[in-house]
Amino acid sequence: MTKRMILLDSVTQIKDFVNLVCRYPNDFDLVSGRFTIDAKSIMGIFSLDLTHPLELCIYGDASPELLEALTPYLADQGRV
């Protein structure tokens, strides 16, 4: 399992993120506090507290291509 901290701070960014992770066969979870949801669920994401970074858990082999595609969403990219 691979973990990354991400920040989703706009509706467009959430939509683009869901479209991105849906292209991969991996299972993805987003964790916010004690809540864990399927990262491929746009409705689930809107149920989380989006004012803080979320922990993205990637199950299975996280390809370099996938990790590169996630770069714009990483919380440590000076956006927090």
Short mmCIF file of N, CA and C in Angstrom, two decimals:
data_model
loop_
_atom_site.label_atom_id
_atom_site.label_comp_id
_atom_site.label_asym_id
_atom_site.label_seq_id
_atom_site.Cartn_x
_atom_site.Cartn_y
_atom_site.Cartn_z
N MET A 1 0.85 -1.18 0.00
CA MET A 1 0.00 0.00 0.00
C MET A 1 0.89 1.24 0.00
N THR A 2 0.48 2.23 -0.78
CA THR A 2 1.17 3.50 -0.86
C THR A 2 0.25 4.57 -0.30
N LYS A 3 0.81 5.50 0.47
CA LYS A 3 0.00 6.58 1.05
C LYS A 3 0.58 7.92 0.63
N ARG A 4 -0.31 8.85 0.34
CA ARG A 4 0.06 10.22 0.01
C ARG A 4 -0.96 11.16 0.66
N MET A 5 -0.53 12.33 1.04
CA MET A 5 -1.44 13.35 1.55
C MET A 5 -1.82 14.25 0.38
N ILE A 6 -3.13 14.42 0.18
CA ILE A 6 -3.61 15.25 -0.93
C ILE A 6 -4.54 16.33 -0.41
N LEU A 7 -4.75 17.34 -1.23
CA LEU A 7 -5.66 18.42 -0.91
C LEU A 7 -6.57 18.66 -2.11
N LEU A 8 -7.86 18.56 -1.88
CA LEU A 8 -8.86 18.79 -2.92
C LEU A 8 -9.66 20.01 -2.50
N ASP A 9 -9.45 21.15 -3.17
CA ASP A 9 -10.05 22.39 -2.68
C ASP A 9 -10.99 23.09 -3.67
N SER A 10 -11.42 22.38 -4.70
CA SER A 10 -12.42 22.95 -5.60
C SER A 10 -13.23 21.82 -6.23
N VAL A 11 -14.43 22.14 -6.67
CA VAL A 11 -15.30 21.15 -7.30
C VAL A 11 -14.65 20.59 -8.56
N THR A 12 -14.04 21.44 -9.35
CA THR A 12 -13.37 21.01 -10.58
C THR A 12 -12.22 20.06 -10.25
N GLN A 13 -11.47 20.39 -9.23
CA GLN A 13 -10.34 19.55 -8.84
C GLN A 13 -10.82 18.17 -8.36
N ILE A 14 -11.92 18.14 -7.63
CA ILE A 14 -12.48 16.86 -7.16
C ILE A 14 -12.92 16.03 -8.36
N LYS A 15 -13.62 16.64 -9.29
CA LYS A 15 -14.08 15.93 -10.49
C LYS A 15 -12.89 15.38 -11.28
N ASP A 16 -11.86 16.18 -11.46
CA ASP A 16 -10.67 15.74 -12.19
C ASP A 16 -9.94 14.61 -11.46
N PHE A 17 -9.89 14.71 -10.13
CA PHE A 17 -9.24 13.67 -9.32
C PHE A 17 -9.99 12.34 -9.46
N VAL A 18 -11.31 12.36 -9.36
CA VAL A 18 -12.10 11.13 -9.49
C VAL A 18 -11.93 10.54 -10.88
N ASN A 19 -11.95 11.38 -11.91
CA ASN A 19 -11.73 10.88 -13.28
C ASN A 19 -10.36 10.23 -13.42
N LEU A 20 -9.35 10.79 -12.75
CA LEU A 20 -8.00 10.25 -12.80
C LEU A 20 -7.95 8.87 -12.14
N VAL A 21 -8.41 8.76 -10.90
CA VAL A 21 -8.27 7.48 -10.20
C VAL A 21 -9.15 6.40 -10.81
N CYS A 22 -10.24 6.78 -11.47
CA CYS A 22 -11.11 5.79 -12.12
C CYS A 22 -10.44 5.14 -13.33
N ARG A 23 -9.39 5.75 -13.84
CA ARG A 23 -8.68 5.18 -14.99
C ARG A 23 -7.74 4.04 -14.59
N TYR A 24 -7.53 3.85 -13.29
CA TYR A 24 -6.60 2.84 -12.82
C TYR A 24 -7.36 1.72 -12.12
N PRO A 25 -6.85 0.48 -12.22
CA PRO A 25 -7.55 -0.66 -11.62
C PRO A 25 -7.38 -0.77 -10.11
N ASN A 26 -6.48 0.02 -9.54
CA ASN A 26 -6.22 -0.03 -8.10
C ASN A 26 -7.46 0.34 -7.30
N ASP A 27 -7.47 -0.09 -6.05
CA ASP A 27 -8.46 0.41 -5.10
C ASP A 27 -7.83 1.61 -4.41
N PHE A 28 -8.64 2.66 -4.21
CA PHE A 28 -8.17 3.89 -3.58
C PHE A 28 -9.13 4.24 -2.44
N ASP A 29 -8.59 4.61 -1.29
CA ASP A 29 -9.40 5.12 -0.19
C ASP A 29 -8.91 6.50 0.18
N LEU A 30 -9.83 7.34 0.64
CA LEU A 30 -9.48 8.63 1.22
C LEU A 30 -9.86 8.58 2.69
N VAL A 31 -8.93 9.03 3.54
CA VAL A 31 -9.14 9.01 4.98
C VAL A 31 -9.10 10.43 5.52
N SER A 32 -10.15 10.77 6.27
CA SER A 32 -10.24 12.07 6.93
C SER A 32 -10.69 11.79 8.36
N GLY A 33 -9.74 11.90 9.30
CA GLY A 33 -10.07 11.57 10.68
C GLY A 33 -10.43 10.10 10.81
N ARG A 34 -11.63 9.83 11.32
CA ARG A 34 -12.04 8.43 11.48
C ARG A 34 -12.89 7.93 10.31
N PHE A 35 -13.05 8.76 9.28
CA PHE A 35 -13.87 8.40 8.13
C PHE A 35 -12.99 7.94 6.97
N THR A 36 -13.38 6.84 6.35
CA THR A 36 -12.70 6.30 5.19
C THR A 36 -13.73 6.08 4.09
N ILE A 37 -13.45 6.61 2.91
CA ILE A 37 -14.38 6.45 1.78
C ILE A 37 -13.61 6.00 0.54
N ASP A 38 -14.34 5.46 -0.41
CA ASP A 38 -13.79 5.05 -1.70
C ASP A 38 -13.45 6.32 -2.49
N ALA A 39 -12.19 6.48 -2.88
CA ALA A 39 -11.76 7.68 -3.59
C ALA A 39 -12.35 7.79 -4.99
N LYS A 40 -12.98 6.73 -5.49
CA LYS A 40 -13.61 6.77 -6.80
C LYS A 40 -15.06 7.23 -6.70
N SER A 41 -15.50 7.58 -5.49
CA SER A 41 -16.87 8.02 -5.26
C SER A 41 -16.91 9.54 -5.06
N ILE A 42 -17.41 10.25 -6.06
CA ILE A 42 -17.45 11.70 -5.97
C ILE A 42 -18.38 12.15 -4.83
N MET A 43 -19.48 11.43 -4.62
CA MET A 43 -20.39 11.77 -3.52
C MET A 43 -19.72 11.51 -2.17
N GLY A 44 -18.94 10.44 -2.09
CA GLY A 44 -18.21 10.15 -0.86
C GLY A 44 -17.22 11.24 -0.52
N ILE A 45 -16.52 11.74 -1.52
CA ILE A 45 -15.53 12.80 -1.29
C ILE A 45 -16.20 14.05 -0.74
N PHE A 46 -17.37 14.39 -1.28
CA PHE A 46 -18.07 15.58 -0.79
C PHE A 46 -18.57 15.43 0.64
N SER A 47 -18.58 14.20 1.17
CA SER A 47 -19.02 14.01 2.55
C SER A 47 -17.88 14.23 3.55
N LEU A 48 -16.65 14.43 3.04
CA LEU A 48 -15.49 14.61 3.92
C LEU A 48 -15.23 16.09 4.19
N ASP A 49 -14.44 16.34 5.22
CA ASP A 49 -13.99 17.70 5.53
C ASP A 49 -12.85 18.04 4.57
N LEU A 50 -13.14 18.86 3.58
CA LEU A 50 -12.17 19.18 2.54
C LEU A 50 -11.31 20.40 2.86
N THR A 51 -11.44 20.93 4.07
CA THR A 51 -10.62 22.07 4.46
C THR A 51 -9.24 21.65 4.94
N HIS A 52 -9.04 20.35 5.10
CA HIS A 52 -7.76 19.81 5.56
C HIS A 52 -7.28 18.75 4.56
N PRO A 53 -5.97 18.50 4.54
CA PRO A 53 -5.46 17.44 3.65
C PRO A 53 -6.09 16.09 3.99
N LEU A 54 -6.21 15.24 2.99
CA LEU A 54 -6.76 13.90 3.12
C LEU A 54 -5.65 12.89 2.87
N GLU A 55 -5.73 11.75 3.53
CA GLU A 55 -4.76 10.69 3.28
C GLU A 55 -5.31 9.79 2.17
N LEU A 56 -4.57 9.67 1.09
CA LEU A 56 -4.93 8.80 -0.02
C LEU A 56 -4.17 7.49 0.14
N CYS A 57 -4.90 6.38 0.23
CA CYS A 57 -4.31 5.05 0.32
C CYS A 57 -4.51 4.36 -1.02
N ILE A 58 -3.41 3.93 -1.62
CA ILE A 58 -3.44 3.26 -2.90
C ILE A 58 -3.07 1.80 -2.67
N TYR A 59 -4.00 0.91 -2.98
CA TYR A 59 -3.78 -0.52 -2.77
C TYR A 59 -3.27 -1.15 -4.06
N GLY A 60 -2.37 -2.12 -3.91
CA GLY A 60 -1.78 -2.75 -5.08
C GLY A 60 -0.56 -1.97 -5.54
N ASP A 61 -0.13 -2.26 -6.74
CA ASP A 61 1.07 -1.64 -7.30
C ASP A 61 0.76 -0.22 -7.79
N ALA A 62 1.38 0.76 -7.16
CA ALA A 62 1.21 2.16 -7.58
C ALA A 62 2.28 2.45 -8.63
N SER A 63 1.88 2.49 -9.89
CA SER A 63 2.84 2.69 -10.98
C SER A 63 3.43 4.10 -10.92
N PRO A 64 4.63 4.27 -11.44
CA PRO A 64 5.23 5.61 -11.50
C PRO A 64 4.34 6.60 -12.27
N GLU A 65 3.65 6.11 -13.29
CA GLU A 65 2.74 6.96 -14.07
C GLU A 65 1.61 7.49 -13.18
N LEU A 66 1.06 6.62 -12.35
CA LEU A 66 -0.01 7.02 -11.43
C LEU A 66 0.50 8.05 -10.43
N LEU A 67 1.63 7.79 -9.83
CA LEU A 67 2.18 8.72 -8.83
C LEU A 67 2.49 10.08 -9.46
N GLU A 68 2.97 10.07 -10.69
CA GLU A 68 3.23 11.34 -11.40
C GLU A 68 1.93 12.08 -11.66
N ALA A 69 0.88 11.36 -12.04
CA ALA A 69 -0.41 11.99 -12.32
C ALA A 69 -1.03 12.60 -11.07
N LEU A 70 -0.68 12.09 -9.91
CA LEU A 70 -1.24 12.60 -8.64
C LEU A 70 -0.52 13.86 -8.14
N THR A 71 0.59 14.22 -8.75
CA THR A 71 1.40 15.35 -8.29
C THR A 71 0.61 16.65 -8.08
N PRO A 72 -0.31 17.04 -8.97
CA PRO A 72 -1.03 18.30 -8.75
C PRO A 72 -1.92 18.30 -7.50
N TYR A 73 -2.22 17.13 -6.96
CA TYR A 73 -3.11 17.02 -5.81
C TYR A 73 -2.37 16.87 -4.49
N LEU A 74 -1.06 16.71 -4.52
CA LEU A 74 -0.30 16.49 -3.29
C LEU A 74 -0.36 17.71 -2.40
N ALA A 75 -0.57 17.46 -1.11
CA ALA A 75 -0.73 18.54 -0.13
C ALA A 75 0.58 19.27 0.12
N ASP A 76 1.71 18.62 -0.10
CA ASP A 76 3.00 19.27 0.18
C ASP A 76 3.55 20.06 -1.00
N GLN A 77 2.70 20.41 -1.93
CA GLN A 77 3.13 21.19 -3.09
C GLN A 77 2.97 22.69 -2.87
N GLY A 78 3.03 23.12 -1.59
CA GLY A 78 2.97 24.54 -1.28
C GLY A 78 1.55 25.08 -1.25
N ARG A 79 0.54 24.20 -1.21
CA ARG A 79 -0.84 24.65 -1.25
C ARG A 79 -1.47 24.62 0.13
N VAL A 80 -0.82 24.04 1.12
CA VAL A 80 -1.43 23.92 2.45
C VAL A 80 -1.11 25.13 3.29
#
